[in-house]
Amino acid sequence: MLKAGFVSLGCAKNLVDTEIMLGILADNNITITDDPHAADILIVNTCGFIDSAKEESISTIIQMADFKREGKCRGLIVAGCLGQRYQQELLDELPEVSAIVGTGAWHRIMEAVQAVLAGERLLLIGETDTIYDENMRRITTTPSYSAYVKIAEGCSNCCSYCVIPLVRGKYRSRTIESIVSEVKNLTAQGVKEINLIAQDTTSYGRDRYHTPQLTALLKELVKIDGLLWIRLLYCYPKYFNDELIETIASEPKICKYIDMPLQHADDEILAAMNRRDTRADIEKLLTKIRTSIPGVVIRTSFIVGFPGESDAHFETLKQFMLAQKFERVGVFSYSQEEGTPAGALVQQVPDTVKEERYHELMALQCQISEELNRQMEGKELTVLIEGHNSEQPDVAFGRSYREAPEVDGRIFVENAGGLVPGAVVQAEVVQGFTYDLLAEKKPD
């Protein structure tokens, strides 16, 4: 029986594509292996969003190519954003690569496998208008209690720094019925936490239903038995309306956790980024969210070193962070990407300045995060257990509604020996640190 090894890079949206391709392979009697030495076919699902992601993708491809020379591997397939973006160029410059499968052709992965086994080199790009549905087999790679569900593909916002519309196509939503059906299937398999993802979650439904329908989707999902949490990731502020805020506040299954990448806080930079909100708009929205949703946690991300960002622009961003005190912040140095309007601007910021600003904001957020975590001391949280400390088996670690998988800190729970991953317990926070919390399990 043929064996395939799979490496998935990049964001959770890319991971869902990987899981669908794994399902297609399994449906065609191909066994999935974690050992690249044992694989007949190796597939790398790449990210091509920014320079660091491209470098990781190329490095992984080259690393996997070693197994074509040293192992039983008969073909190396490159899937995902890097292949979609660079297409024939990748085939020309990387002779080790047997086939390219772009973001619009993941459903043709078996066509690529068959061509590679026949000794052919193949370029499959397809149209960037495909999206999976609930009828496609999906092999989840996340823990059994948590899964990502992609509610839409592509993006139509066209931020000036971003290549996503180029490699993923325009925004296109799945139907409410398709998403609900998939979540029911996942819940029946034991999934307790559903993380809703899209490039712009709050735009869900605009293309298909002519008006945003995220609230309508959520009202259907909360009816599903067995769900503990529904978490919203990648929320664009433009369509974060009052109805959505009220729904999050009133529905116990919806995590009081909002991931809203804002990217900057200076109006001149926001306009240059082609963002559709001003600082005043953002501040008004944040005030409304915090007032209406008690205990809400807000995660955001910022880009430093965008072309033309002056010391004054950066100071505006810094003061905004100080004033807002976000619970979670990711900071990224601007990456100059070909094919984007921002990439063609002449006012590029030196890398050394980007680096300084990155470290300054991260240091500031460390202080804010520790301050907020200390304020959690004495509070009780529902914790989803994910594992145990190998050196202290009585100490488990997990997450509450306040922590998204993979990107946020952990809660370490004392007196939790014997709890298995997926267990849900009540715990009281006893100490807050920069990113993590220490808690004690409450008596049953």
Short mmCIF file of C-alpha atoms in Angstrom, two decimals:
data_model
loop_
_atom_site.label_atom_id
_atom_site.label_comp_id
_atom_site.label_asym_id
_atom_site.label_seq_id
_atom_site.Cartn_x
_atom_site.Cartn_y
_atom_site.Cartn_z
CA MET A 1 0.00 0.00 0.00
CA LEU A 2 1.27 3.46 -0.86
CA LYS A 3 2.30 5.73 1.99
CA ALA A 4 2.25 9.53 1.99
CA GLY A 5 4.01 11.90 4.36
CA PHE A 6 2.53 15.35 4.87
CA VAL A 7 3.98 18.58 6.25
CA SER A 8 1.56 21.47 6.83
CA LEU A 9 2.94 24.99 7.24
CA GLY A 10 1.35 28.36 7.91
CA CYS A 11 -2.01 29.29 9.36
CA ALA A 12 -5.00 27.29 10.57
CA LYS A 13 -6.74 27.99 7.26
CA ASN A 14 -3.95 26.15 5.49
CA LEU A 15 -4.22 23.33 8.04
CA VAL A 16 -7.86 22.74 7.08
CA ASP A 17 -6.76 22.37 3.43
CA THR A 18 -4.19 19.82 4.60
CA GLU A 19 -6.84 17.86 6.50
CA ILE A 20 -9.10 17.75 3.45
CA MET A 21 -6.23 16.53 1.25
CA LEU A 22 -5.44 13.87 3.85
CA GLY A 23 -9.04 12.72 3.56
CA ILE A 24 -8.79 12.53 -0.23
CA LEU A 25 -5.62 10.44 0.03
CA ALA A 26 -7.21 8.11 2.59
CA ASP A 27 -10.27 7.67 0.35
CA ASN A 28 -7.87 6.45 -2.32
CA ASN A 29 -6.31 3.83 -0.02
CA ILE A 30 -3.13 5.79 0.65
CA THR A 31 -1.80 5.41 4.18
CA ILE A 32 -0.58 8.52 5.98
CA THR A 33 2.78 8.19 7.73
CA ASP A 34 4.67 10.47 10.10
CA ASP A 35 7.98 8.93 9.02
CA PRO A 36 9.34 10.61 5.85
CA HIS A 37 11.78 7.72 5.41
CA ALA A 38 8.81 5.40 4.88
CA ALA A 39 6.84 7.66 2.51
CA ASP A 40 6.38 6.88 -1.18
CA ILE A 41 5.08 10.42 -1.69
CA LEU A 42 5.92 13.53 0.33
CA ILE A 43 3.62 16.57 0.28
CA VAL A 44 4.45 19.99 1.72
CA ASN A 45 1.48 22.34 2.08
CA THR A 46 3.25 25.69 2.00
CA CYS A 47 2.69 29.23 3.19
CA GLY A 48 3.76 32.17 1.03
CA PHE A 49 2.33 35.08 3.02
CA ILE A 50 5.48 36.93 4.10
CA ASP A 51 9.24 36.50 3.69
CA SER A 52 9.76 34.44 6.84
CA ALA A 53 6.96 32.05 5.83
CA LYS A 54 8.38 31.70 2.32
CA GLU A 55 11.82 30.95 3.75
CA GLU A 56 10.38 28.28 6.04
CA SER A 57 8.51 26.74 3.11
CA ILE A 58 11.59 26.60 0.87
CA SER A 59 13.70 25.21 3.70
CA THR A 60 11.14 22.47 4.37
CA ILE A 61 10.91 21.58 0.68
CA ILE A 62 14.69 21.22 0.46
CA GLN A 63 14.72 19.16 3.66
CA MET A 64 12.02 16.81 2.32
CA ALA A 65 13.90 16.54 -0.99
CA ASP A 66 16.66 14.72 0.88
CA PHE A 67 14.28 11.78 1.32
CA LYS A 68 13.95 11.45 -2.47
CA ARG A 69 17.67 10.79 -2.54
CA GLU A 70 17.99 8.78 0.66
CA GLY A 71 14.62 7.14 1.31
CA LYS A 72 11.95 5.36 -0.68
CA CYS A 73 10.24 8.60 -1.71
CA ARG A 74 9.31 8.62 -5.40
CA GLY A 75 7.91 12.13 -5.58
CA LEU A 76 7.76 15.47 -3.77
CA ILE A 77 4.59 17.54 -4.19
CA VAL A 78 4.42 21.22 -3.20
CA ALA A 79 0.89 22.39 -2.38
CA GLY A 80 -0.59 25.61 -1.07
CA CYS A 81 0.15 29.31 -1.26
CA LEU A 82 3.80 29.22 -2.34
CA GLY A 83 2.97 26.97 -5.27
CA GLN A 84 -0.01 29.11 -6.22
CA ARG A 85 2.07 32.26 -6.08
CA TYR A 86 5.24 31.15 -7.87
CA GLN A 87 3.98 28.25 -10.01
CA GLN A 88 6.36 27.46 -12.91
CA GLU A 89 9.18 29.40 -11.23
CA LEU A 90 9.25 26.84 -8.41
CA LEU A 91 9.37 23.92 -10.83
CA ASP A 92 12.18 25.56 -12.78
CA GLU A 93 14.31 26.46 -9.76
CA LEU A 94 13.69 23.37 -7.64
CA PRO A 95 14.27 20.26 -9.78
CA GLU A 96 13.62 18.11 -6.71
CA VAL A 97 9.94 19.11 -6.84
CA SER A 98 7.79 16.66 -8.78
CA ALA A 99 4.51 18.59 -8.86
CA ILE A 100 2.90 21.87 -7.84
CA VAL A 101 -0.68 21.91 -6.53
CA GLY A 102 -1.97 25.45 -6.01
CA THR A 103 -4.61 26.69 -3.58
CA GLY A 104 -7.27 26.29 -6.27
CA ALA A 105 -6.37 22.68 -7.01
CA TRP A 106 -6.16 20.87 -3.66
CA HIS A 107 -9.11 18.68 -4.72
CA ARG A 108 -6.88 17.35 -7.55
CA ILE A 109 -4.19 16.04 -5.19
CA MET A 110 -4.69 12.46 -6.43
CA GLU A 111 -4.14 13.60 -10.00
CA ALA A 112 -0.78 14.95 -8.88
CA VAL A 113 0.07 11.75 -6.99
CA GLN A 114 -0.73 9.57 -10.00
CA ALA A 115 1.30 11.76 -12.35
CA VAL A 116 4.30 11.73 -10.02
CA LEU A 117 4.19 7.94 -9.66
CA ALA A 118 4.16 7.73 -13.46
CA GLY A 119 7.36 9.77 -13.58
CA GLU A 120 5.77 13.01 -14.79
CA ARG A 121 6.25 16.57 -13.54
CA LEU A 122 2.99 18.43 -13.19
CA LEU A 123 1.72 21.96 -12.54
CA LEU A 124 -1.87 22.08 -11.21
CA ILE A 125 -3.05 25.57 -10.33
CA GLY A 126 -6.74 25.64 -11.16
CA GLU A 127 -9.14 28.45 -10.38
CA THR A 128 -9.09 30.18 -7.01
CA ASP A 129 -12.83 29.67 -6.49
CA THR A 130 -12.91 26.26 -4.84
CA ILE A 131 -13.99 25.64 -1.26
CA TYR A 132 -14.60 22.43 0.64
CA ASP A 133 -17.93 21.30 2.05
CA GLU A 134 -19.23 18.96 4.72
CA ASN A 135 -19.39 15.99 2.34
CA MET A 136 -15.63 15.81 1.91
CA ARG A 137 -13.80 13.46 4.21
CA ARG A 138 -11.48 15.30 6.55
CA ILE A 139 -8.80 13.81 8.76
CA THR A 140 -8.31 16.24 11.62
CA THR A 141 -4.77 16.68 12.91
CA THR A 142 -5.70 18.79 15.93
CA PRO A 143 -6.39 17.23 19.36
CA SER A 144 -9.61 15.21 19.45
CA TYR A 145 -11.45 17.83 21.50
CA SER A 146 -10.72 20.85 19.27
CA ALA A 147 -11.07 21.61 15.55
CA TYR A 148 -10.93 24.46 13.07
CA VAL A 149 -13.83 25.06 10.70
CA LYS A 150 -13.28 27.28 7.69
CA ILE A 151 -16.47 29.23 7.01
CA ALA A 152 -15.17 31.13 3.98
CA GLU A 153 -12.21 31.19 1.62
CA GLY A 154 -10.27 34.02 0.00
CA CYS A 155 -10.49 37.75 0.69
CA SER A 156 -11.87 40.82 -1.06
CA ASN A 157 -10.57 43.50 1.31
CA CYS A 158 -7.36 44.09 -0.69
CA CYS A 159 -5.21 45.52 2.10
CA SER A 160 -2.25 47.12 0.35
CA TYR A 161 0.37 44.88 2.01
CA CYS A 162 -1.39 41.54 1.57
CA VAL A 163 -1.06 38.84 -1.12
CA ILE A 164 -4.02 36.72 0.04
CA PRO A 165 -6.41 37.90 -2.72
CA LEU A 166 -3.70 37.01 -5.25
CA VAL A 167 -3.19 33.47 -3.98
CA ARG A 168 -6.59 32.63 -2.47
CA GLY A 169 -8.97 34.55 -4.73
CA LYS A 170 -11.97 36.66 -3.86
CA TYR A 171 -14.04 36.09 -0.72
CA ARG A 172 -16.52 33.22 -0.94
CA SER A 173 -18.66 31.89 1.88
CA ARG A 174 -19.91 28.40 2.52
CA THR A 175 -23.61 27.93 3.19
CA ILE A 176 -24.90 28.02 6.75
CA GLU A 177 -26.29 24.50 6.25
CA SER A 178 -22.89 23.14 5.17
CA ILE A 179 -21.10 24.61 8.18
CA VAL A 180 -23.74 23.45 10.66
CA SER A 181 -23.60 19.94 9.20
CA GLU A 182 -19.82 19.82 9.50
CA VAL A 183 -19.87 21.06 13.10
CA LYS A 184 -22.48 18.44 14.00
CA ASN A 185 -20.24 15.75 12.52
CA LEU A 186 -17.21 17.00 14.44
CA THR A 187 -19.17 17.24 17.69
CA ALA A 188 -20.38 13.68 17.24
CA GLN A 189 -16.72 12.66 17.07
CA GLY A 190 -16.04 14.25 20.47
CA VAL A 191 -14.95 17.76 19.48
CA LYS A 192 -15.79 20.25 22.24
CA GLU A 193 -14.21 23.41 20.86
CA ILE A 194 -14.94 24.78 17.39
CA ASN A 195 -12.70 27.57 16.12
CA LEU A 196 -14.36 29.44 13.25
CA ILE A 197 -11.85 30.77 10.74
CA ALA A 198 -11.74 32.74 7.51
CA GLN A 199 -9.52 35.48 6.22
CA ASP A 200 -12.25 37.87 7.41
CA THR A 201 -14.74 36.09 9.64
CA THR A 202 -17.11 39.02 10.13
CA SER A 203 -17.67 39.35 6.37
CA TYR A 204 -19.14 35.85 6.33
CA GLY A 205 -22.21 35.67 4.09
CA ARG A 206 -21.92 39.03 2.32
CA ASP A 207 -21.11 37.42 -1.00
CA ARG A 208 -23.66 34.63 -0.75
CA TYR A 209 -26.52 36.25 1.17
CA HIS A 210 -25.83 39.91 0.28
CA THR A 211 -25.46 40.87 3.92
CA PRO A 212 -23.19 39.64 6.75
CA GLN A 213 -24.58 36.45 8.26
CA LEU A 214 -22.12 35.54 11.02
CA THR A 215 -24.74 36.17 13.70
CA ALA A 216 -27.26 33.95 11.91
CA LEU A 217 -24.62 31.21 11.65
CA LEU A 218 -23.75 31.46 15.34
CA LYS A 219 -27.40 31.22 16.35
CA GLU A 220 -27.60 27.89 14.52
CA LEU A 221 -24.32 26.56 15.90
CA VAL A 222 -25.20 27.22 19.55
CA LYS A 223 -28.13 24.81 19.19
CA ILE A 224 -25.75 21.86 18.66
CA ASP A 225 -25.54 19.58 21.70
CA GLY A 226 -22.12 18.68 23.05
CA LEU A 227 -20.32 21.89 22.17
CA LEU A 228 -18.43 23.61 24.98
CA TRP A 229 -16.96 26.56 23.09
CA ILE A 230 -17.38 28.32 19.76
CA ARG A 231 -14.44 30.66 19.19
CA LEU A 232 -14.24 33.45 16.60
CA LEU A 233 -10.87 34.06 14.97
CA TYR A 234 -9.74 36.65 12.38
CA CYS A 235 -12.57 39.15 12.85
CA TYR A 236 -12.28 42.24 10.64
CA PRO A 237 -13.67 45.29 12.52
CA LYS A 238 -15.75 46.64 9.62
CA TYR A 239 -18.74 44.34 10.12
CA PHE A 240 -18.47 43.76 13.84
CA ASN A 241 -21.97 45.09 14.44
CA ASP A 242 -24.24 45.50 17.47
CA GLU A 243 -26.19 42.32 16.71
CA LEU A 244 -22.99 40.27 16.73
CA ILE A 245 -21.84 41.86 19.99
CA GLU A 246 -25.19 41.09 21.63
CA THR A 247 -25.07 37.48 20.41
CA ILE A 248 -21.58 36.93 21.81
CA ALA A 249 -22.60 38.49 25.12
CA SER A 250 -25.76 36.44 25.51
CA GLU A 251 -24.77 32.98 24.27
CA PRO A 252 -22.82 30.90 26.83
CA LYS A 253 -21.25 28.63 24.19
CA ILE A 254 -19.64 31.53 22.33
CA CYS A 255 -16.27 32.35 23.84
CA LYS A 256 -15.96 35.89 25.15
CA TYR A 257 -12.79 36.04 23.09
CA ILE A 258 -12.40 38.24 20.03
CA ASP A 259 -9.47 37.95 17.67
CA MET A 260 -9.48 41.21 15.71
CA PRO A 261 -6.30 42.07 13.76
CA LEU A 262 -6.18 45.89 13.68
CA GLN A 263 -2.70 46.25 12.07
CA HIS A 264 -2.13 49.89 13.16
CA ALA A 265 -3.65 52.83 15.02
CA ASP A 266 -2.45 55.85 13.06
CA ASP A 267 -4.97 57.13 10.52
CA GLU A 268 -2.36 57.92 7.86
CA ILE A 269 -0.89 54.43 8.05
CA LEU A 270 -4.33 52.80 8.18
CA ALA A 271 -5.30 54.68 5.02
CA ALA A 272 -2.05 53.66 3.30
CA MET A 273 -2.77 50.06 4.29
CA ASN A 274 -6.22 50.39 2.65
CA ARG A 275 -7.87 49.53 5.93
CA ARG A 276 -11.47 50.72 6.14
CA ASP A 277 -11.47 52.00 9.74
CA THR A 278 -10.04 55.06 11.44
CA ARG A 279 -8.58 55.11 14.92
CA ALA A 280 -11.78 56.77 16.19
CA ASP A 281 -13.87 53.97 14.63
CA ILE A 282 -11.70 51.35 16.28
CA GLU A 283 -11.75 53.00 19.69
CA LYS A 284 -15.54 53.34 19.56
CA LEU A 285 -15.91 49.67 18.67
CA LEU A 286 -13.51 48.49 21.37
CA THR A 287 -15.36 50.53 24.00
CA LYS A 288 -18.67 49.05 22.89
CA ILE A 289 -17.30 45.49 22.98
CA ARG A 290 -15.79 45.86 26.44
CA THR A 291 -18.89 47.56 27.83
CA SER A 292 -21.30 45.01 26.37
CA ILE A 293 -19.34 41.77 26.95
CA PRO A 294 -18.12 41.44 30.57
CA GLY A 295 -14.88 39.48 30.86
CA VAL A 296 -14.12 39.75 27.15
CA VAL A 297 -10.58 39.02 25.97
CA ILE A 298 -9.39 40.85 22.86
CA ARG A 299 -6.51 39.62 20.76
CA THR A 300 -5.08 41.78 18.00
CA SER A 301 -2.02 42.10 15.77
CA PHE A 302 0.00 45.06 14.56
CA ILE A 303 2.45 45.63 11.72
CA VAL A 304 5.50 47.79 12.39
CA GLY A 305 7.70 49.30 9.71
CA PHE A 306 5.01 49.74 7.07
CA PRO A 307 6.33 52.00 4.25
CA GLY A 308 6.31 55.60 5.39
CA GLU A 309 5.84 54.78 9.07
CA SER A 310 7.59 57.62 10.89
CA ASP A 311 8.63 57.86 14.52
CA ALA A 312 5.44 59.85 15.13
CA HIS A 313 3.27 57.16 13.51
CA PHE A 314 4.96 54.51 15.64
CA GLU A 315 4.47 56.56 18.78
CA THR A 316 0.75 56.81 18.01
CA LEU A 317 0.60 53.02 17.82
CA LYS A 318 2.56 52.64 21.03
CA GLN A 319 0.29 55.05 22.94
CA PHE A 320 -2.76 53.26 21.55
CA MET A 321 -1.47 49.97 22.96
CA LEU A 322 -0.81 51.60 26.32
CA ALA A 323 -4.31 53.02 26.44
CA GLN A 324 -6.16 49.91 25.28
CA LYS A 325 -4.23 47.28 27.24
CA PHE A 326 -5.10 44.36 24.98
CA GLU A 327 -4.97 40.95 26.62
CA ARG A 328 -3.20 39.42 23.61
CA VAL A 329 -1.07 41.09 20.93
CA GLY A 330 0.97 39.74 18.04
CA VAL A 331 3.52 42.06 16.44
CA PHE A 332 4.88 41.57 12.92
CA SER A 333 7.56 43.41 11.00
CA TYR A 334 6.32 44.58 7.61
CA SER A 335 7.32 42.27 4.77
CA GLN A 336 7.74 43.87 1.33
CA GLU A 337 5.79 41.62 -1.03
CA GLU A 338 5.95 41.80 -4.80
CA GLY A 339 2.63 42.29 -6.50
CA THR A 340 1.19 44.40 -3.68
CA PRO A 341 0.64 48.19 -3.77
CA ALA A 342 2.66 48.65 -0.57
CA GLY A 343 5.53 46.63 -1.99
CA ALA A 344 5.96 49.22 -4.75
CA LEU A 345 6.17 52.20 -2.38
CA VAL A 346 9.54 53.96 -2.23
CA GLN A 347 9.38 54.88 1.47
CA GLN A 348 10.48 51.46 2.72
CA VAL A 349 11.54 51.41 6.38
CA PRO A 350 15.05 49.99 7.09
CA ASP A 351 15.10 46.49 8.58
CA THR A 352 17.02 47.72 11.62
CA VAL A 353 14.23 50.18 12.43
CA LYS A 354 11.58 47.50 11.96
CA GLU A 355 13.48 45.25 14.35
CA GLU A 356 13.77 47.96 17.00
CA ARG A 357 10.08 48.78 16.80
CA TYR A 358 9.12 45.11 16.92
CA HIS A 359 11.09 44.52 20.11
CA GLU A 360 9.82 47.73 21.70
CA LEU A 361 6.18 46.78 21.17
CA MET A 362 6.72 43.20 22.31
CA ALA A 363 8.40 44.41 25.50
CA LEU A 364 5.50 46.78 26.12
CA GLN A 365 2.96 44.00 25.63
CA CYS A 366 4.86 41.75 28.04
CA GLN A 367 4.35 44.35 30.75
CA ILE A 368 0.67 44.78 29.92
CA SER A 369 0.07 41.03 29.74
CA GLU A 370 1.68 40.37 33.12
CA GLU A 371 -0.32 43.17 34.71
CA LEU A 372 -3.60 41.79 33.35
CA ASN A 373 -2.74 38.21 34.30
CA ARG A 374 -2.03 39.25 37.88
CA GLN A 375 -5.50 40.77 37.99
CA MET A 376 -6.87 37.28 37.27
CA GLU A 377 -5.61 35.96 40.62
CA GLY A 378 -8.48 34.67 42.73
CA LYS A 379 -10.85 34.24 39.79
CA GLU A 380 -12.40 30.93 38.79
CA LEU A 381 -12.17 29.61 35.23
CA THR A 382 -13.44 26.63 33.27
CA VAL A 383 -10.32 24.89 31.95
CA LEU A 384 -10.10 22.45 29.05
CA ILE A 385 -7.27 20.07 29.93
CA GLU A 386 -4.70 19.41 27.17
CA GLY A 387 -1.92 17.48 28.89
CA HIS A 388 0.35 17.02 31.91
CA ASN A 389 3.72 18.24 33.04
CA SER A 390 6.06 15.27 32.49
CA GLU A 391 8.07 16.09 35.61
CA GLN A 392 5.04 16.86 37.78
CA PRO A 393 2.21 14.45 36.90
CA ASP A 394 -0.10 16.17 39.37
CA VAL A 395 0.11 19.37 37.32
CA ALA A 396 -1.99 19.54 34.17
CA PHE A 397 -2.07 22.29 31.57
CA GLY A 398 -4.90 23.57 29.46
CA ARG A 399 -6.85 26.58 28.29
CA SER A 400 -9.92 28.57 29.28
CA TYR A 401 -12.15 30.65 27.01
CA ARG A 402 -9.41 33.28 27.32
CA GLU A 403 -6.78 31.31 25.35
CA ALA A 404 -7.00 30.30 21.70
CA PRO A 405 -5.18 27.12 20.66
CA GLU A 406 -1.54 27.41 19.59
CA VAL A 407 -1.20 31.20 19.81
CA ASP A 408 -1.89 32.03 23.47
CA GLY A 409 -0.47 30.99 26.82
CA ARG A 410 -1.44 28.08 29.06
CA ILE A 411 -3.10 27.57 32.40
CA PHE A 412 -1.17 25.18 34.64
CA VAL A 413 -3.55 23.41 37.03
CA GLU A 414 -2.33 21.91 40.30
CA ASN A 415 -4.00 18.91 41.96
CA ALA A 416 -5.05 17.67 38.53
CA GLY A 417 -3.43 14.24 38.39
CA GLY A 418 -5.37 11.65 36.41
CA LEU A 419 -7.22 14.11 34.23
CA VAL A 420 -7.14 13.16 30.55
CA PRO A 421 -6.88 15.56 27.61
CA GLY A 422 -10.34 16.86 26.81
CA ALA A 423 -11.48 16.86 30.43
CA VAL A 424 -13.14 20.05 31.66
CA VAL A 425 -12.55 21.29 35.21
CA GLN A 426 -13.10 24.34 37.37
CA ALA A 427 -9.93 25.99 38.66
CA GLU A 428 -9.05 29.05 40.69
CA VAL A 429 -6.17 31.22 39.48
CA VAL A 430 -3.50 31.55 42.16
CA GLN A 431 -0.78 33.38 40.23
CA GLY A 432 -0.47 35.29 36.98
CA PHE A 433 2.71 35.44 34.90
CA THR A 434 3.63 37.20 31.66
CA TYR A 435 1.79 34.76 29.41
CA ASP A 436 0.66 31.86 31.59
CA LEU A 437 -1.53 31.36 34.66
CA LEU A 438 -1.11 29.00 37.62
CA ALA A 439 -4.37 27.67 39.00
CA GLU A 440 -5.63 25.10 41.48
CA LYS A 441 -8.32 22.59 40.61
CA LYS A 442 -11.53 23.10 42.56
CA PRO A 443 -12.88 20.09 44.44
CA ASP A 444 -15.37 18.02 42.41
#
